[in-house]
Amino acid sequence: MKKNVQLDEYIKAGKIAAEVREIVRVKDWIGKSVYDICEEVEGEIKKRGAKCAFPVNASINEIAAHYTAEPNDPITIKDTDMVKIDLGAQINGYIADTAVTVCYDAQFDGLVQAAEEALGDAMSMIKAGVKASDIGRTIETTIKQRGYKPIANLSGHSLDQYTIHAGKSIPNIWSIGGFSLSENSAYACEPFVTTEQGGGFVRNGQIKNIFAMNSRKKTKNPEADRLLDFIWEKFNMLPFALRWITKEWDEKQAKELLDVLIKKKAIQAYPVLIEVNEQRVAQAEHTFIPLEDGVTVTTKAP
Ligand code: MN
Ligand code: MN
């Protein structure tokens, strides 16, 4: 990390994200639409003085990740659902990425506890020089000891300014090779847990409602180019949702323009990720910065 200001910004973003996550954790979301959840949580981030690093994800049951609300999305939380709410705050592009699982079916509480415990065990072993593969082993061991399965093809990641997935992965299982954590770099760790009946993997679903810019090359469609400029100015390379552009373009036109930009590969669309055996998935996530002799968990609970 070049300057202390970056550390300050990571810490400010982390404090805001943690405060909001703890509000999310204790709130009763039963009967709320995912549209209301995403908009409310994003509002809590903004009113604390950060920008959203990505659209709030509200991924229900066997959907592990990458579902955000469509404009006026009517899907509503039921009194048996398990919902992963994954949120990101950013200040000048320095990101805090954190998640919590709310669970309204007591028989699945153990999944949530296993994700939290695996994350806690991972955080307590972090310092500069620790191997990512050893973190993966710890996460896997904690989850399996409770009789559950980690999701093997989802992982944590390095973070950089305006970049959520900055190239390095922190696995949720033991794996050969990998890298060692650097002092003063930012990373996210995010164990995902499924049941014993789960396959322990996710597959891509049909729905794609999170997008991000790939390239700023012109498309020869002036209105699509205007949307691309808008996206760059508002979100840089960070992810966004259709909800975030329908104040400037009506929904139908915004969808058509997004399709143009996706075909031209100026924008990419991320599919939802679904557990292969359609079993429930729980997640917990922190952002952290390794130190010479320990760790700063930027999204530590207040
Ligand atoms: Mn996240
Ligand atoms: Mn993450």
mmCIF file of N, CA, C and O in Angstrom, residues 251-288:
data_model
loop_
_atom_site.group_PDB
_atom_site.id
_atom_site.type_symbol
_atom_site.label_atom_id
_atom_site.label_comp_id
_atom_site.label_asym_id
_atom_site.label_seq_id
_atom_site.Cartn_x
_atom_site.Cartn_y
_atom_site.Cartn_z
ATOM 1 N N GLU A 251 -36.719 1.661 -18.199
ATOM 2 C CA GLU A 251 -36.250 0.288 -18.011
ATOM 3 C C GLU A 251 -36.078 -0.464 -19.334
ATOM 4 O O GLU A 251 -35.076 -1.154 -19.540
ATOM 5 N N LYS A 252 -37.049 -0.299 -20.233
ATOM 6 C CA LYS A 252 -37.004 -1.026 -21.501
ATOM 7 C C LYS A 252 -35.780 -0.596 -22.321
ATOM 8 O O LYS A 252 -35.030 -1.430 -22.836
ATOM 9 N N GLN A 253 -35.574 0.730 -22.402
ATOM 10 C CA GLN A 253 -34.447 1.220 -23.186
ATOM 11 C C GLN A 253 -33.117 0.839 -22.524
ATOM 12 O O GLN A 253 -32.161 0.462 -23.201
ATOM 13 N N ALA A 254 -33.084 0.945 -21.201
ATOM 14 C CA ALA A 254 -31.851 0.589 -20.482
ATOM 15 C C ALA A 254 -31.471 -0.864 -20.762
ATOM 16 O O ALA A 254 -30.294 -1.179 -20.996
ATOM 17 N N LYS A 255 -32.471 -1.760 -20.758
ATOM 18 C CA LYS A 255 -32.196 -3.176 -21.046
ATOM 19 C C LYS A 255 -31.660 -3.358 -22.456
ATOM 20 O O LYS A 255 -30.709 -4.116 -22.674
ATOM 21 N N GLU A 256 -32.299 -2.668 -23.419
ATOM 22 C CA GLU A 256 -31.850 -2.787 -24.822
ATOM 23 C C GLU A 256 -30.422 -2.285 -24.980
ATOM 24 O O GLU A 256 -29.595 -2.923 -25.648
ATOM 25 N N LEU A 257 -30.122 -1.158 -24.335
ATOM 26 C CA LEU A 257 -28.768 -0.598 -24.458
ATOM 27 C C LEU A 257 -27.745 -1.509 -23.770
ATOM 28 O O LEU A 257 -26.637 -1.702 -24.288
ATOM 29 N N LEU A 258 -28.127 -2.065 -22.619
ATOM 30 C CA LEU A 258 -27.217 -3.011 -21.948
ATOM 31 C C LEU A 258 -26.936 -4.211 -22.849
ATOM 32 O O LEU A 258 -25.786 -4.662 -22.944
ATOM 33 N N ASP A 259 -27.988 -4.706 -23.523
ATOM 34 C CA ASP A 259 -27.792 -5.840 -24.441
ATOM 35 C C ASP A 259 -26.809 -5.487 -25.556
ATOM 36 O O ASP A 259 -25.957 -6.305 -25.919
ATOM 37 N N VAL A 260 -26.939 -4.272 -26.087
ATOM 38 C CA VAL A 260 -25.997 -3.825 -27.130
ATOM 39 C C VAL A 260 -24.573 -3.864 -26.576
ATOM 40 O O VAL A 260 -23.655 -4.409 -27.199
ATOM 41 N N LEU A 261 -24.407 -3.311 -25.375
ATOM 42 C CA LEU A 261 -23.062 -3.217 -24.787
ATOM 43 C C LEU A 261 -22.505 -4.600 -24.427
ATOM 44 O O LEU A 261 -21.292 -4.824 -24.524
ATOM 45 N N ILE A 262 -23.385 -5.514 -24.043
ATOM 46 C CA ILE A 262 -22.930 -6.880 -23.730
ATOM 47 C C ILE A 262 -22.480 -7.580 -25.021
ATOM 48 O O ILE A 262 -21.422 -8.218 -25.060
ATOM 49 N N LYS A 263 -23.260 -7.418 -26.091
ATOM 50 C CA LYS A 263 -22.887 -8.036 -27.379
ATOM 51 C C LYS A 263 -21.554 -7.507 -27.888
ATOM 52 O O LYS A 263 -20.767 -8.243 -28.480
ATOM 53 N N LYS A 264 -21.311 -6.212 -27.638
ATOM 54 C CA LYS A 264 -20.043 -5.592 -28.076
ATOM 55 C C LYS A 264 -18.909 -5.880 -27.091
ATOM 56 O O LYS A 264 -17.801 -5.362 -27.247
ATOM 57 N N LYS A 265 -19.229 -6.623 -26.040
ATOM 58 C CA LYS A 265 -18.249 -6.966 -25.005
ATOM 59 C C LYS A 265 -17.692 -5.742 -24.264
ATOM 60 O O LYS A 265 -16.611 -5.791 -23.670
ATOM 61 N N ALA A 266 -18.433 -4.634 -24.321
ATOM 62 C CA ALA A 266 -18.046 -3.459 -23.529
ATOM 63 C C ALA A 266 -18.430 -3.679 -22.068
ATOM 64 O O ALA A 266 -17.829 -3.109 -21.159
ATOM 65 N N ILE A 267 -19.463 -4.518 -21.873
ATOM 66 C CA ILE A 267 -19.956 -4.824 -20.527
ATOM 67 C C ILE A 267 -20.078 -6.335 -20.384
ATOM 68 O O ILE A 267 -20.376 -7.031 -21.360
ATOM 69 N N GLN A 268 -19.830 -6.822 -19.173
ATOM 70 C CA GLN A 268 -20.108 -8.239 -18.934
ATOM 71 C C GLN A 268 -21.228 -8.381 -17.904
ATOM 72 O O GLN A 268 -21.417 -7.516 -17.050
ATOM 73 N N ALA A 269 -21.967 -9.474 -18.036
ATOM 74 C CA ALA A 269 -23.076 -9.768 -17.126
ATOM 75 C C ALA A 269 -22.697 -11.003 -16.320
ATOM 76 O O ALA A 269 -22.168 -11.975 -16.860
ATOM 77 N N TYR A 270 -22.946 -10.936 -15.009
ATOM 78 C CA TYR A 270 -22.573 -12.048 -14.127
ATOM 79 C C TYR A 270 -23.787 -12.912 -13.821
ATOM 80 O O TYR A 270 -24.793 -12.399 -13.329
ATOM 81 N N PRO A 271 -23.727 -14.202 -14.069
ATOM 82 C CA PRO A 271 -24.859 -15.071 -13.727
ATOM 83 C C PRO A 271 -24.950 -15.326 -12.222
ATOM 84 O O PRO A 271 -23.940 -15.280 -11.513
ATOM 85 N N VAL A 272 -26.172 -15.602 -11.763
ATOM 86 C CA VAL A 272 -26.304 -16.048 -10.377
ATOM 87 C C VAL A 272 -25.608 -17.402 -10.240
ATOM 88 O O VAL A 272 -25.458 -18.148 -11.216
ATOM 89 N N LEU A 273 -25.168 -17.712 -9.017
ATOM 90 C CA LEU A 273 -24.430 -18.952 -8.748
ATOM 91 C C LEU A 273 -25.288 -19.829 -7.846
ATOM 92 O O LEU A 273 -25.716 -19.394 -6.766
ATOM 93 N N ILE A 274 -25.564 -21.050 -8.310
ATOM 94 C CA ILE A 274 -26.533 -21.932 -7.644
ATOM 95 C C ILE A 274 -25.847 -23.224 -7.201
ATOM 96 O O ILE A 274 -25.074 -23.817 -7.972
ATOM 97 N N GLU A 275 -26.126 -23.653 -5.994
ATOM 98 C CA GLU A 275 -25.557 -24.903 -5.483
ATOM 99 C C GLU A 275 -25.999 -26.055 -6.401
ATOM 100 O O GLU A 275 -27.176 -26.156 -6.744
ATOM 101 N N VAL A 276 -25.040 -26.909 -6.808
ATOM 102 C CA VAL A 276 -25.339 -27.905 -7.852
ATOM 103 C C VAL A 276 -26.435 -28.895 -7.447
ATOM 104 O O VAL A 276 -27.162 -29.384 -8.311
ATOM 105 N N ASN A 277 -26.572 -29.196 -6.158
ATOM 106 C CA ASN A 277 -27.648 -30.087 -5.708
ATOM 107 C C ASN A 277 -28.836 -29.307 -5.144
ATOM 108 O O ASN A 277 -29.692 -29.873 -4.462
ATOM 109 N N GLU A 278 -28.850 -28.005 -5.417
ATOM 110 C CA GLU A 278 -29.924 -27.106 -4.970
ATOM 111 C C GLU A 278 -30.137 -27.162 -3.457
ATOM 112 O O GLU A 278 -31.255 -27.035 -2.960
ATOM 113 N N GLN A 279 -29.024 -27.350 -2.736
ATOM 114 C CA GLN A 279 -29.072 -27.294 -1.277
ATOM 115 C C GLN A 279 -28.830 -25.855 -0.818
ATOM 116 O O GLN A 279 -28.249 -25.044 -1.535
ATOM 117 N N ARG A 280 -29.262 -25.580 0.387
ATOM 118 C CA ARG A 280 -29.086 -24.236 0.935
ATOM 119 C C ARG A 280 -27.604 -23.914 1.140
ATOM 120 O O ARG A 280 -26.815 -24.813 1.425
ATOM 121 N N VAL A 281 -27.311 -22.628 1.047
ATOM 122 C CA VAL A 281 -25.933 -22.161 1.215
ATOM 123 C C VAL A 281 -25.930 -20.980 2.189
ATOM 124 O O VAL A 281 -26.777 -20.095 2.089
ATOM 125 N N ALA A 282 -24.980 -21.013 3.137
ATOM 126 C CA ALA A 282 -24.749 -19.880 4.038
ATOM 127 C C ALA A 282 -23.378 -19.291 3.738
ATOM 128 O O ALA A 282 -22.481 -19.990 3.240
ATOM 129 N N GLN A 283 -23.209 -18.013 4.041
ATOM 130 C CA GLN A 283 -21.951 -17.302 3.760
ATOM 131 C C GLN A 283 -21.661 -16.328 4.888
ATOM 132 O O GLN A 283 -22.575 -15.773 5.494
ATOM 133 N N ALA A 284 -20.378 -16.122 5.162
ATOM 134 C CA ALA A 284 -19.939 -15.023 6.029
ATOM 135 C C ALA A 284 -18.714 -14.418 5.357
ATOM 136 O O ALA A 284 -17.963 -15.132 4.683
ATOM 137 N N GLU A 285 -18.508 -13.120 5.511
ATOM 138 C CA GLU A 285 -17.374 -12.481 4.819
ATOM 139 C C GLU A 285 -16.850 -11.270 5.573
ATOM 140 O O GLU A 285 -17.637 -10.476 6.093
ATOM 141 N N HIS A 286 -15.523 -11.174 5.598
ATOM 142 C CA HIS A 286 -14.840 -9.984 6.102
ATOM 143 C C HIS A 286 -13.815 -9.515 5.079
ATOM 144 O O HIS A 286 -13.278 -10.316 4.297
ATOM 145 N N THR A 287 -13.496 -8.217 5.157
ATOM 146 C CA THR A 287 -12.341 -7.662 4.450
ATOM 147 C C THR A 287 -11.252 -7.407 5.489
ATOM 148 O O THR A 287 -11.558 -6.983 6.607
ATOM 149 N N PHE A 288 -10.003 -7.684 5.137
ATOM 150 C CA PHE A 288 -8.921 -7.555 6.119
ATOM 151 C C PHE A 288 -7.614 -7.138 5.448
ATOM 152 O O PHE A 288 -7.434 -7.301 4.237
#
